Tab-separated table of C-alpha atoms and ligand atoms in Angstrom:
chain	number	residue	atom	x	y	z
H	23	MET	CA	-44.996	-10.521	29.687
H	24	LYS	CA	-47.806	-8.180	27.203
H	25	GLY	CA	-45.240	-5.993	25.234
H	26	LYS	CA	-42.606	-3.592	25.362
H	27	ILE	CA	-42.837	-0.373	26.234
H	28	LEU	CA	-40.551	2.208	24.922
H	29	VAL	CA	-41.588	5.526	26.732
H	30	ILE	CA	-40.438	8.792	25.612
H	31	GLU	CA	-41.707	11.646	28.281
H	32	ASP	CA	-39.929	14.247	29.586
H	33	ASP	CA	-41.298	15.413	32.950
H	34	MET	CA	-39.466	12.434	35.605
H	35	GLU	CA	-43.035	11.838	37.086
H	36	MET	CA	-44.587	11.170	34.832
H	37	CYS	CA	-41.921	8.652	33.887
H	38	ASN	CA	-42.253	6.800	36.877
H	39	MET	CA	-45.389	6.860	36.882
H	40	LEU	CA	-46.158	4.860	33.497
H	41	SER	CA	-42.969	2.205	34.500
H	42	VAL	CA	-44.923	0.924	37.353
H	43	GLY	CA	-48.363	1.224	36.718
H	44	LEU	CA	-47.214	-0.142	33.342
H	45	ASN	CA	-45.259	-3.021	34.237
H	46	ARG	CA	-48.325	-3.702	37.071
H	47	ARG	CA	-50.622	-4.563	33.980
H	48	GLY	CA	-48.218	-7.222	32.879
H	49	TYR	CA	-45.694	-5.624	30.476
H	50	THR	CA	-41.959	-3.907	29.869
H	51	VAL	CA	-41.443	-0.548	29.981
H	52	SER	CA	-38.123	1.335	28.898
H	53	THR	CA	-38.033	5.587	29.606
H	54	PHE	CA	-36.459	8.529	27.822
H	55	THR	CA	-36.481	12.050	28.633
H	56	SER	CA	-35.571	13.571	25.122
H	57	GLY	CA	-36.791	12.547	21.227
H	58	GLN	CA	-33.003	11.827	21.384
H	59	GLU	CA	-31.950	8.884	23.103
H	60	GLY	CA	-35.363	7.422	22.568
H	61	LEU	CA	-35.012	7.340	18.606
H	62	ALA	CA	-31.543	5.029	19.243
H	63	ALA	CA	-33.183	3.353	21.454
H	64	ALA	CA	-35.971	1.932	19.627
H	65	GLN	CA	-33.599	1.583	17.239
H	66	SER	CA	-31.779	-0.323	19.152
H	67	GLN	CA	-33.810	-2.314	21.848
H	68	LEU	CA	-36.329	-4.767	20.962
H	69	THR	CA	-39.497	-2.855	20.988
H	70	ASP	CA	-43.411	-2.990	20.466
H	71	VAL	CA	-44.535	-0.276	21.033
H	72	VAL	CA	-43.283	4.038	21.252
H	73	LEU	CA	-45.310	5.833	23.367
H	74	ALA	CA	-44.129	9.846	23.057
H	75	ASP	CA	-45.433	12.647	24.898
H	76	ILE	CA	-46.462	14.869	22.063
H	77	HIS	CA	-44.244	17.993	23.448
H	78	LEU	CA	-40.289	17.342	24.116
H	79	PRO	CA	-36.935	19.450	24.222
H	80	ASP	CA	-35.119	18.302	21.759
H	81	LYS	CA	-38.100	17.134	19.090
H	82	ASN	CA	-41.989	16.920	18.979
H	83	GLY	CA	-43.620	13.677	19.218
H	84	LEU	CA	-44.508	14.549	15.690
H	85	GLU	CA	-41.453	13.791	14.315
H	86	ILE	CA	-40.739	11.090	16.498
H	87	CYS	CA	-43.988	9.363	14.955
H	88	SER	CA	-43.158	10.272	11.142
H	89	SER	CA	-38.711	9.357	12.053
H	90	ILE	CA	-39.785	5.322	13.133
H	91	ALA	CA	-42.915	5.707	10.072
H	92	THR	CA	-40.282	6.089	8.083
H	93	ASN	CA	-37.666	3.628	9.508
H	94	GLN	CA	-39.416	0.987	11.327
H	95	PRO	CA	-42.886	1.272	10.269
H	96	ASP	CA	-43.930	-1.623	12.320
H	97	ILE	CA	-43.491	-0.489	15.122
H	98	PRO	CA	-46.396	1.924	15.876
H	99	VAL	CA	-46.060	4.531	18.422
H	100	VAL	CA	-49.036	5.911	20.351
H	101	ILE	CA	-48.641	9.353	20.916
H	102	MET	CA	-49.994	11.793	24.743
H	103	THR	CA	-51.578	14.692	24.186
H	104	ALA	CA	-52.497	17.156	26.177
H	105	PHE	CA	-56.727	17.968	27.138
H	106	GLY	CA	-58.740	19.123	24.348
H	107	SER	CA	-56.397	19.871	21.938
H	108	MET	CA	-58.436	17.633	18.591
H	109	ASP	CA	-55.981	19.513	16.227
H	110	THR	CA	-52.805	18.629	17.064
H	111	ALA	CA	-53.841	15.117	18.229
H	112	ILE	CA	-54.967	15.056	13.959
H	113	ALA	CA	-51.588	15.520	13.139
H	114	ALA	CA	-50.651	13.192	15.465
H	115	ILE	CA	-51.438	10.225	12.943
H	116	ARG	CA	-51.449	12.252	9.879
H	117	ALA	CA	-47.886	12.146	11.354
H	118	GLY	CA	-48.753	8.505	11.582
H	119	ALA	CA	-49.505	7.243	14.472
H	120	TYR	CA	-51.357	5.103	15.710
H	121	ASP	CA	-52.543	6.244	18.023
H	122	PHE	CA	-53.647	8.998	20.831
H	123	VAL	CA	-53.868	9.317	25.093
H	124	THR	CA	-55.293	12.335	26.404
H	125	LYS	CA	-53.608	14.102	29.417
H	126	PRO	CA	-54.287	13.623	32.572
H	127	LEU	CA	-53.713	10.340	31.324
H	128	ASP	CA	-56.112	7.359	32.476
H	129	LEU	CA	-54.054	4.165	33.007
H	130	ASP	CA	-56.907	2.175	31.556
H	131	ILE	CA	-57.116	3.524	28.817
H	132	LEU	CA	-53.817	3.867	27.656
H	133	ALA	CA	-53.911	0.032	28.299
H	134	LEU	CA	-56.465	-1.049	26.413
H	135	SER	CA	-54.593	1.390	23.802
H	136	LEU	CA	-51.403	-0.663	23.467
H	137	ASP	CA	-53.095	-3.818	23.540
H	138	ARG	CA	-54.080	-2.937	20.151
H	139	ALA	CA	-51.182	-1.903	19.282
H	140	VAL	CA	-48.624	-4.121	20.276
H	141	ARG	CA	-51.990	-7.464	18.686
H	142	PHE	CA	-51.113	-4.817	15.735
H	143	ARG	CA	-47.325	-4.795	16.383
H	144	ASN	CA	-47.908	-9.033	15.766
H	145	LEU	CA	-49.315	-9.164	13.479
H	146	GLN	CA	-47.505	-6.310	11.086
H	147	ASP	CA	-44.662	-9.571	12.090
H	148	THR	CA	-47.019	-12.316	11.009
H	149	VAL	CA	-47.279	-10.628	7.616
H	150	LYS	CA	-43.930	-10.025	7.406
H	151	LYS	CA	-43.142	-13.734	7.810
H	152	LEU	CA	-45.899	-14.881	5.195
H	153	ARG	CA	-44.576	-12.244	2.405
H	154	ASP	CA	-40.960	-13.561	2.867
H	155	ALA	CA	-42.095	-17.090	3.008
H	156	VAL	CA	-43.503	-16.776	-0.563
H	157	LYS	CA	-41.007	-14.934	-1.772
H	158	HIS	CA	-38.605	-17.152	-0.228
H	159	PRO	CA	-40.297	-20.538	-0.194
H	160	GLN	CA	-36.885	-23.208	-1.060
H	161	SER	CA	-34.361	-20.995	1.753
H	162	PHE	CA	-34.232	-19.708	4.945
H	163	ASP	CA	-30.959	-16.834	4.670
H	164	ASN	CA	-27.991	-18.855	3.938
H	165	LEU	CA	-29.225	-22.236	4.147
H	166	VAL	CA	-29.227	-24.111	0.395
H	167	GLY	CA	-31.695	-26.913	-0.039
H	168	GLU	CA	-35.487	-27.847	-2.506
H	169	SER	CA	-35.893	-31.335	-0.310
H	170	PRO	CA	-39.111	-31.670	1.623
H	171	VAL	CA	-37.824	-32.161	4.562
H	172	MET	CA	-35.763	-29.547	4.799
H	173	GLU	CA	-39.185	-27.163	2.797
H	174	GLU	CA	-40.521	-28.525	6.613
H	175	LEU	CA	-37.657	-27.451	8.626
H	176	PHE	CA	-37.613	-23.287	6.570
H	177	SER	CA	-41.365	-23.561	7.559
H	178	LYS	CA	-40.832	-24.212	10.896
H	179	LEU	CA	-37.999	-22.176	11.486
H	180	SER	CA	-40.141	-18.760	9.976
H	181	ARG	CA	-42.742	-19.804	12.261
H	182	ILE	CA	-40.217	-20.568	15.960
H	183	SER	CA	-37.405	-17.515	14.848
H	184	ASP	CA	-39.227	-15.044	16.860
H	185	SER	CA	-40.262	-16.937	20.667
H	186	GLU	CA	-38.347	-15.914	22.862
H	187	ALA	CA	-39.084	-19.464	24.357
H	188	SER	CA	-35.168	-21.853	24.695
H	189	LEU	CA	-34.060	-23.209	20.999
H	190	LEU	CA	-32.289	-26.798	20.594
H	191	ILE	CA	-30.864	-28.054	17.613
H	192	THR	CA	-30.045	-31.150	17.455
H	193	GLY	CA	-28.409	-33.691	14.589
H	194	GLU	CA	-25.180	-35.194	12.760
H	195	SER	CA	-21.900	-33.131	12.474
H	196	GLY	CA	-21.327	-31.264	9.386
H	197	SER	CA	-25.500	-30.974	9.306
H	198	GLY	CA	-26.191	-27.324	10.126
H	199	LYS	CA	-26.920	-27.365	13.342
H	200	GLU	CA	-24.856	-23.280	14.071
H	201	LEU	CA	-25.457	-22.091	9.892
H	202	THR	CA	-29.137	-22.641	11.199
H	203	ALA	CA	-28.535	-20.818	14.412
H	204	LYS	CA	-26.963	-17.357	13.114
H	205	ALA	CA	-30.300	-17.718	10.839
H	206	VAL	CA	-32.545	-18.473	13.446
H	207	HIS	CA	-31.177	-15.512	15.044
H	208	ILE	CA	-31.292	-13.049	11.486
H	209	HIS	CA	-34.909	-13.791	11.887
H	210	SER	CA	-35.787	-12.827	15.366
H	211	ARG	CA	-37.213	-9.890	16.302
H	212	ARG	CA	-33.551	-9.823	18.259
H	213	LYS	CA	-31.517	-8.852	14.736
H	214	GLN	CA	-30.247	-5.706	15.672
H	215	GLN	CA	-28.252	-7.213	18.885
H	216	SER	CA	-25.253	-9.583	17.518
H	217	MET	CA	-25.814	-13.225	18.117
H	218	THR	CA	-23.419	-14.749	20.925
H	219	THR	CA	-21.389	-18.099	20.834
H	220	ILE	CA	-19.727	-19.897	22.979
H	221	ASN	CA	-18.216	-23.806	22.289
H	222	CYS	CA	-19.156	-25.817	25.815
H	223	ALA	CA	-16.344	-27.813	24.109
H	224	ALA	CA	-13.861	-26.266	23.955
H	225	MET	CA	-12.511	-25.486	27.519
H	226	PRO	CA	-12.005	-26.534	30.980
H	227	SER	CA	-15.287	-25.977	33.396
H	228	GLN	CA	-14.029	-23.469	35.783
H	229	LEU	CA	-12.986	-21.139	32.431
H	230	LEU	CA	-16.300	-21.836	30.890
H	231	GLU	CA	-18.194	-20.756	34.586
H	232	SER	CA	-16.525	-17.366	35.056
H	233	GLU	CA	-16.880	-16.812	30.384
H	234	LEU	CA	-20.593	-18.186	31.154
H	235	PHE	CA	-21.489	-16.376	34.330
H	236	GLY	CA	-19.024	-13.478	34.466
H	237	HIS	CA	-16.400	-12.871	37.709
H	238	GLU	CA	-14.891	-9.829	40.136
H	239	LYS	CA	-11.827	-8.864	40.426
H	240	GLY	CA	-9.826	-11.293	42.422
H	241	ALA	CA	-12.330	-13.875	42.596
H	242	PHE	CA	-9.705	-16.967	41.617
H	243	THR	CA	-5.837	-16.897	41.600
H	244	ASP	CA	-6.024	-16.650	38.159
H	245	ALA	CA	-9.046	-13.980	37.747
H	246	LYS	CA	-7.665	-10.207	37.475
H	247	ILE	CA	-10.446	-8.194	36.708
H	248	HIS	CA	-13.171	-8.233	35.852
H	249	ARG	CA	-15.593	-9.774	33.848
H	250	LYS	CA	-18.650	-9.456	33.020
H	251	GLY	CA	-19.775	-13.247	31.353
H	252	LEU	CA	-21.457	-13.783	28.169
H	253	PHE	CA	-25.052	-13.959	29.713
H	254	LEU	CA	-24.724	-10.418	29.860
H	255	GLU	CA	-22.535	-8.941	27.267
H	256	ALA	CA	-25.685	-10.521	25.263
H	257	ASP	CA	-27.895	-8.943	26.788
H	258	GLY	CA	-30.329	-8.160	25.053
H	259	GLY	CA	-29.184	-10.768	21.767
H	260	THR	CA	-28.939	-14.320	21.243
H	261	LEU	CA	-26.988	-16.601	23.151
H	262	PHE	CA	-25.437	-19.948	21.090
H	263	LEU	CA	-24.792	-22.319	23.513
H	264	ASP	CA	-23.034	-24.528	20.840
H	265	GLU	CA	-21.228	-28.206	21.694
H	266	VAL	CA	-23.750	-28.113	25.634
H	267	GLY	CA	-23.842	-32.041	25.541
H	268	GLU	CA	-20.279	-31.297	26.660
H	269	ILE	CA	-21.317	-29.015	29.925
H	270	PRO	CA	-20.075	-30.883	32.497
H	271	MET	CA	-22.147	-31.811	35.211
H	272	GLU	CA	-20.440	-29.572	38.485
H	273	LEU	CA	-21.468	-26.857	35.496
H	274	GLN	CA	-24.911	-27.320	35.044
H	275	PRO	CA	-26.929	-26.343	37.946
H	276	LYS	CA	-25.826	-23.440	37.621
H	277	LEU	CA	-26.493	-23.199	33.926
H	278	LEU	CA	-30.827	-24.433	35.164
H	279	ARG	CA	-30.744	-21.487	37.571
H	280	ALA	CA	-29.017	-19.110	35.496
H	281	LEU	CA	-32.024	-19.940	32.664
H	282	GLU	CA	-35.104	-21.404	35.102
H	283	GLU	CA	-34.902	-17.372	36.798
H	284	ARG	CA	-32.338	-15.486	34.217
H	285	VAL	CA	-30.507	-13.763	36.563
H	286	VAL	CA	-26.773	-14.711	36.971
H	287	ARG	CA	-24.609	-14.198	39.928
H	288	PRO	CA	-20.589	-14.102	39.192
H	289	LEU	CA	-17.611	-15.751	41.002
H	290	GLY	CA	-16.992	-13.304	43.696
H	291	GLY	CA	-20.031	-11.086	42.778
H	292	ALA	CA	-22.232	-9.873	45.510
H	293	THR	CA	-25.108	-8.968	43.468
H	294	GLU	CA	-27.974	-11.152	41.459
H	295	ARG	CA	-28.173	-9.718	37.994
H	296	THR	CA	-31.074	-10.150	35.782
H	297	PHE	CA	-30.899	-10.439	31.517
H	298	ASP	CA	-33.071	-10.448	28.574
H	299	VAL	CA	-30.538	-13.379	26.442
H	300	ARG	CA	-32.507	-15.028	24.234
H	301	ILE	CA	-31.033	-19.093	24.425
H	302	VAL	CA	-29.872	-21.241	21.526
H	303	ALA	CA	-28.320	-24.607	22.183
H	304	ALA	CA	-27.181	-27.004	19.849
H	305	THR	CA	-24.790	-30.447	20.138
H	306	ASN	CA	-24.580	-33.834	18.253
H	307	ARG	CA	-25.208	-35.531	20.752
H	308	ASP	CA	-28.071	-38.306	21.406
H	309	LEU	CA	-28.893	-35.711	25.042
H	310	GLU	CA	-31.687	-38.013	25.786
H	311	SER	CA	-29.606	-40.924	25.981
H	312	ALA	CA	-26.964	-38.745	28.088
H	313	VAL	CA	-29.983	-37.718	30.387
H	314	GLU	CA	-30.933	-41.753	30.856
H	315	ASP	CA	-27.312	-42.586	31.843
H	316	GLY	CA	-26.579	-39.627	33.697
H	317	HIS	CA	-24.120	-37.863	32.249
H	318	PHE	CA	-27.219	-35.010	31.473
H	319	ARG	CA	-29.323	-33.448	33.913
H	320	GLU	CA	-33.611	-34.109	32.844
H	321	ASP	CA	-34.149	-30.828	34.256
H	322	LEU	CA	-31.811	-28.950	32.695
H	323	TYR	CA	-32.938	-30.667	29.288
H	324	TYR	CA	-35.620	-29.932	29.561
H	325	ARG	CA	-34.994	-26.327	30.031
H	326	LEU	CA	-33.158	-26.449	26.276
H	327	ASN	CA	-35.364	-28.075	24.706
H	328	VAL	CA	-38.282	-26.195	24.896
H	329	ILE	CA	-38.422	-25.905	20.765
H	330	ASN	CA	-36.674	-28.920	18.831
H	331	ILE	CA	-35.429	-28.804	15.692
H	332	GLU	CA	-33.300	-32.377	14.260
H	333	MET	CA	-31.322	-31.563	10.924
H	334	PRO	CA	-31.840	-34.128	8.599
H	335	PRO	CA	-28.802	-36.184	7.169
H	336	LEU	CA	-27.836	-34.601	3.824
H	337	ARG	CA	-28.236	-38.291	3.534
H	338	SER	CA	-31.636	-38.298	3.551
H	339	ARG	CA	-31.649	-34.517	1.336
H	340	GLY	CA	-32.245	-36.159	-2.251
H	341	ALA	CA	-31.070	-34.009	-4.548
H	342	ASP	CA	-29.804	-31.637	-2.579
H	343	ILE	CA	-26.815	-33.094	-2.662
H	344	LEU	CA	-26.281	-31.923	-6.633
H	345	LEU	CA	-28.045	-28.152	-5.992
H	346	LEU	CA	-25.278	-28.247	-2.709
H	347	ALA	CA	-22.796	-29.454	-4.832
H	348	GLY	CA	-23.487	-26.659	-7.162
H	349	LYS	CA	-23.171	-23.592	-4.968
H	350	PHE	CA	-19.743	-25.056	-3.414
H	351	ILE	CA	-18.312	-25.268	-6.929
H	352	GLN	CA	-19.336	-21.738	-7.992
H	353	HIS	CA	-17.650	-20.361	-4.560
H	354	PHE	CA	-14.312	-22.156	-4.418
H	355	SER	CA	-14.121	-22.226	-8.663
H	356	ALA	CA	-14.278	-18.464	-8.317
H	357	LYS	CA	-11.815	-18.214	-5.146
H	358	GLN	CA	-9.304	-20.935	-6.992
H	359	ASN	CA	-9.270	-18.722	-10.228
H	360	LYS	CA	-10.710	-21.316	-12.385
H	361	SER	CA	-13.732	-21.946	-15.029
H	362	ILE	CA	-15.638	-24.384	-13.513
H	363	THR	CA	-19.287	-25.046	-14.780
H	364	GLY	CA	-20.278	-28.392	-13.092
H	365	ILE	CA	-19.422	-31.860	-12.034
H	366	SER	CA	-19.738	-34.552	-14.902
H	367	ASN	CA	-22.810	-37.002	-14.715
H	368	ALA	CA	-20.513	-40.275	-13.232
H	369	SER	CA	-19.582	-38.261	-10.845
H	370	ALA	CA	-23.462	-36.587	-9.460
H	371	GLU	CA	-23.641	-40.804	-9.062
H	372	LYS	CA	-20.512	-40.603	-7.278
H	373	LEU	CA	-22.470	-38.351	-5.278
H	374	LEU	CA	-25.658	-39.672	-4.820
H	375	GLU	CA	-25.289	-42.791	-4.058
H	376	TYR	CA	-22.454	-42.137	-0.725
H	377	SER	CA	-23.664	-41.970	2.965
H	378	TRP	CA	-22.217	-38.742	3.513
H	379	PRO	CA	-21.119	-38.987	7.559
H	380	GLY	CA	-20.329	-35.216	7.800
H	381	ASN	CA	-22.277	-34.389	5.899
H	382	VAL	CA	-23.273	-30.929	4.528
H	383	ARG	CA	-19.385	-29.920	5.594
H	384	GLU	CA	-19.095	-33.436	4.915
H	385	LEU	CA	-19.730	-32.837	0.801
H	386	ARG	CA	-17.939	-29.161	1.029
H	387	ASN	CA	-14.370	-30.576	1.224
H	388	ALA	CA	-14.846	-32.506	-1.364
H	389	ILE	CA	-15.398	-29.985	-2.920
H	390	GLU	CA	-12.938	-28.029	-2.716
H	391	HIS	CA	-10.496	-30.795	-2.917
H	392	ALA	CA	-12.772	-32.311	-6.317
H	393	VAL	CA	-12.152	-28.276	-7.648
H	394	ALA	CA	-8.636	-28.173	-6.928
H	395	LEU	CA	-7.752	-30.786	-8.259
H	396	THR	CA	-9.440	-30.965	-11.968
H	397	GLN	CA	-7.867	-30.505	-14.858
H	398	PHE	CA	-11.391	-30.752	-16.423
H	399	GLU	CA	-14.636	-28.140	-16.655
H	400	LYS	CA	-16.772	-30.294	-15.003
H	401	ILE	CA	-15.968	-32.711	-12.243
H	402	VAL	CA	-14.811	-36.334	-13.324
H	403	PRO	CA	-15.398	-39.308	-10.604
H	404	ASP	CA	-10.849	-38.881	-10.405
H	405	ASP	CA	-10.978	-35.705	-9.190
H	406	LEU	CA	-13.402	-37.437	-5.599
H	407	PRO	CA	-12.076	-38.193	-3.079
H	408	GLU	CA	-11.232	-42.133	-2.806
H	409	LYS	CA	-13.699	-42.499	0.285
H	410	ILE	CA	-16.221	-41.249	-2.264
H	411	ARG	CA	-15.348	-42.444	-5.409
H	412	LEU	CA	-14.806	-46.114	-4.103
H	413	PHE	CA	-17.860	-46.400	-1.460
H	414	ARG	CA	-19.929	-49.551	-2.804
H	415	ASN	CA	-24.107	-48.277	-1.704
H	416	ASN	CA	-24.850	-52.065	-2.109
H	417	TYR	CA	-22.879	-53.312	-0.047
H	418	ILE	CA	-24.314	-53.337	3.125
H	419	LEU	CA	-21.840	-52.150	5.115
H	420	LEU	CA	-22.433	-54.481	8.663
H	421	GLY	CA	-18.596	-55.484	8.460
H	422	ALA	CA	-17.276	-52.201	8.871
H	423	GLU	CA	-14.359	-51.275	11.133
H	424	ASP	CA	-14.938	-47.567	10.826
H	425	PRO	CA	-18.212	-46.308	12.740
H	426	MET	CA	-19.023	-43.643	10.865
H	427	GLU	CA	-19.172	-46.202	8.097
H	428	LEU	CA	-21.829	-47.961	10.512
H	429	ILE	CA	-25.490	-47.119	9.121
H	430	SER	CA	-29.248	-46.653	10.686
H	431	MET	CA	-31.731	-49.420	10.454
H	432	GLU	CA	-33.391	-47.255	7.939
H	433	GLU	CA	-30.709	-47.465	5.459
H	434	MET	CA	-30.054	-51.056	5.800
H	435	GLU	CA	-33.966	-51.267	4.551
H	436	ARG	CA	-33.643	-48.463	2.154
H	437	ARG	CA	-29.956	-49.877	0.642
H	438	TYR	CA	-31.062	-53.943	0.874
H	439	ILE	CA	-34.747	-52.960	-0.648
H	440	MET	CA	-32.666	-51.751	-4.097
H	441	HIS	CA	-29.990	-54.219	-3.778
H	442	VAL	CA	-32.960	-56.770	-4.628
H	443	LEU	CA	-34.412	-54.346	-6.627
H	444	LYS	CA	-31.586	-54.310	-9.193
H	445	ARG	CA	-31.257	-57.994	-9.374
H	446	THR	CA	-34.616	-58.566	-10.393
H	447	GLY	CA	-34.592	-56.292	-12.976
H	448	GLY	CA	-36.674	-54.243	-11.588
H	449	ASN	CA	-39.061	-56.647	-10.993
H	450	ARG	CA	-42.007	-55.658	-8.199
H	451	THR	CA	-43.580	-58.282	-7.738
H	452	LEU	CA	-40.677	-60.657	-7.324
H	453	THR	CA	-39.009	-58.283	-5.220
H	454	ALA	CA	-41.767	-57.888	-2.872
H	455	ARG	CA	-41.685	-62.260	-3.420
H	456	ILE	CA	-38.083	-62.026	-2.673
H	457	LEU	CA	-39.015	-59.562	0.724
H	458	GLN	CA	-41.910	-60.863	1.654
H	459	VAL	CA	-44.385	-57.702	2.334
H	460	ASN	CA	-46.558	-57.367	0.096
H	461	ARG	CA	-46.479	-55.063	-3.463
H	462	LYS	CA	-48.297	-52.042	-1.256
H	463	THR	CA	-45.442	-51.547	1.215
H	464	LEU	CA	-42.572	-51.823	-1.712
H	465	TYR	CA	-44.641	-49.485	-3.434
H	466	ARG	CA	-45.260	-46.657	-0.806
H	467	LYS	CA	-41.667	-48.345	0.545
H	468	LEU	CA	-40.494	-47.015	-3.158
H	469	GLN	CA	-42.613	-43.654	-3.287
H	470	LEU	CA	-40.085	-42.239	-0.313
H	471	TYR	CA	-36.871	-42.947	-1.380
H	472	GLU	CA	-38.333	-41.050	-4.764
H	473	ALA	CA	-39.714	-38.246	-3.188
H	474	GLN	CA	-35.982	-38.141	-0.853
T	6	ATP	N1	-28.272	-25.463	3.957
T	6	ATP	C1	-26.623	-25.781	3.976
T	6	ATP	N2	-26.418	-25.008	2.689
T	6	ATP	C2	-26.038	-23.884	2.590
T	6	ATP	N3	-24.183	-25.192	3.428
T	6	ATP	C3	-24.674	-25.821	4.698
T	6	ATP	C4	-26.216	-26.031	5.834
T	6	ATP	N4	-25.369	-26.494	6.271
T	6	ATP	C5	-24.327	-26.903	6.518
T	6	ATP	N5	-23.558	-25.392	5.349
T	6	ATP	C6	-22.665	-25.755	5.139
T	6	ATP	O1	-21.137	-26.621	6.249
T	6	ATP	C7	-20.638	-26.657	6.921
T	6	ATP	C8	-20.767	-27.114	8.528
T	6	ATP	O2	-22.585	-26.371	8.676
T	6	ATP	P1	-22.093	-26.372	10.396
T	6	ATP	O3	-21.306	-25.555	11.015
T	6	ATP	O4	-23.880	-24.592	10.850
T	6	ATP	O5	-22.197	-27.652	11.016
T	6	ATP	P2	-22.207	-28.048	12.249
T	6	ATP	O6	-23.873	-29.062	12.513
T	6	ATP	O7	-22.596	-27.587	13.552
T	6	ATP	O8	-21.501	-29.375	12.904
T	6	ATP	P3	-21.024	-29.682	13.969
T	6	ATP	O9	-21.742	-30.990	14.762
T	6	ATP	O10	-19.418	-29.665	13.327
T	6	ATP	O11	-20.876	-28.616	14.986
T	6	ATP	C9	-20.901	-24.964	7.192
T	6	ATP	O12	-19.590	-24.683	6.115
T	6	ATP	C10	-21.760	-23.912	6.926
T	6	ATP	O13	-22.042	-22.783	5.890
T	7	MG	MG1	-20.414	-26.980	14.941
């Protein structure tokens, strides 16, 4: 697809000719016969270029130019004028038009102008992104974080938000997958439309099927009314498939087909309907293993995972833990009418030591709990949930019963190295000898932990 052209032209025949001609050249075209309708559509639907006639029954092309130049300066307008009326063409450019073409139209010349306009449009987007990135290097919408892993994530998010490709967000429970999906939508060109969310784990298979694909009245016993289905309802926007790993095996072929062909046929319906939706999916399941075990179709996995975002676990975000804690203290302290200003050093240490299996959600809950409990201006360790307060970072939890307490190889290595370093009084040479690694390796690893 080369771009979305919104045509405003009162002559129906001309509209048809443009629709067919530009479709054939790879554009998506929508046509409107009045200025009012056209302007409203430019506000509400994805548009790369507006192509407007200079003479319209309700508004003239110059008004269209200035309205778009004021409200949506990123959308270029190409004006169609009568042959020989140079003055009108100049007036259109002055009113903010990007280019003009003369009637009778030569479609090749028009296509050249539209190509240039689409390129201009894409460039505007890139410039805006870069400007935003310079302005807010350390956050992406509501996602808080300053650690290197989060900065890397923000930069990736700003690069991929605009893409139309399917996005799969993976990561541990509570790590911010849903918040990230929302942020991506808000930064995408579909932001004027809404993001529709469905939790694929929350309902039985048949209900999920009719939620997603819709049904005709009477398609099955409980189908009392016609239902459009979320793919069609989300048209023009984003559809967020949360916990996509839980989609029942029997629904997977249908979902795959919808994603591949961009059409759905409601249950009991005779015709297929097309939709224009960006798919964002999330899961905390290890989908690759689910594929290996035969619980998730491989082809569907690849279709969803065109772009992958892996949310870093909170324990790898270093001082972000304190940054987030600060935000949550402000939030809950205001909500509970308290005047808590921060946390004590000893509590900060506890928060930094803990392994956060429930990630940001667990931190948020812990702070809510502490704010409610504390009698001081600063949160003290006693205010923290027992699990955090009593957590012993130096213990390598090989014997843990609770699977949430078990840790990764990387984390085990980190803790063991820190343990040996502490026991040797910080002597790196001795530490390296005990660990039987060379000092360079030890330094590299320590540097890595410090950066986290
Ligand atoms: N980087 C962040 N900055 C601020 N708040 C965050 C951040 N990440 C997550 N949160 C908050 O933490 C909570 C959990 O986030 P979210 O629901 O997005 O996680 P999730 O990965 O979808 O969880 P689950 O796997 O349980 O579905 C929410 O209250 C969210 O607002
Ligand atoms: Mg979630």
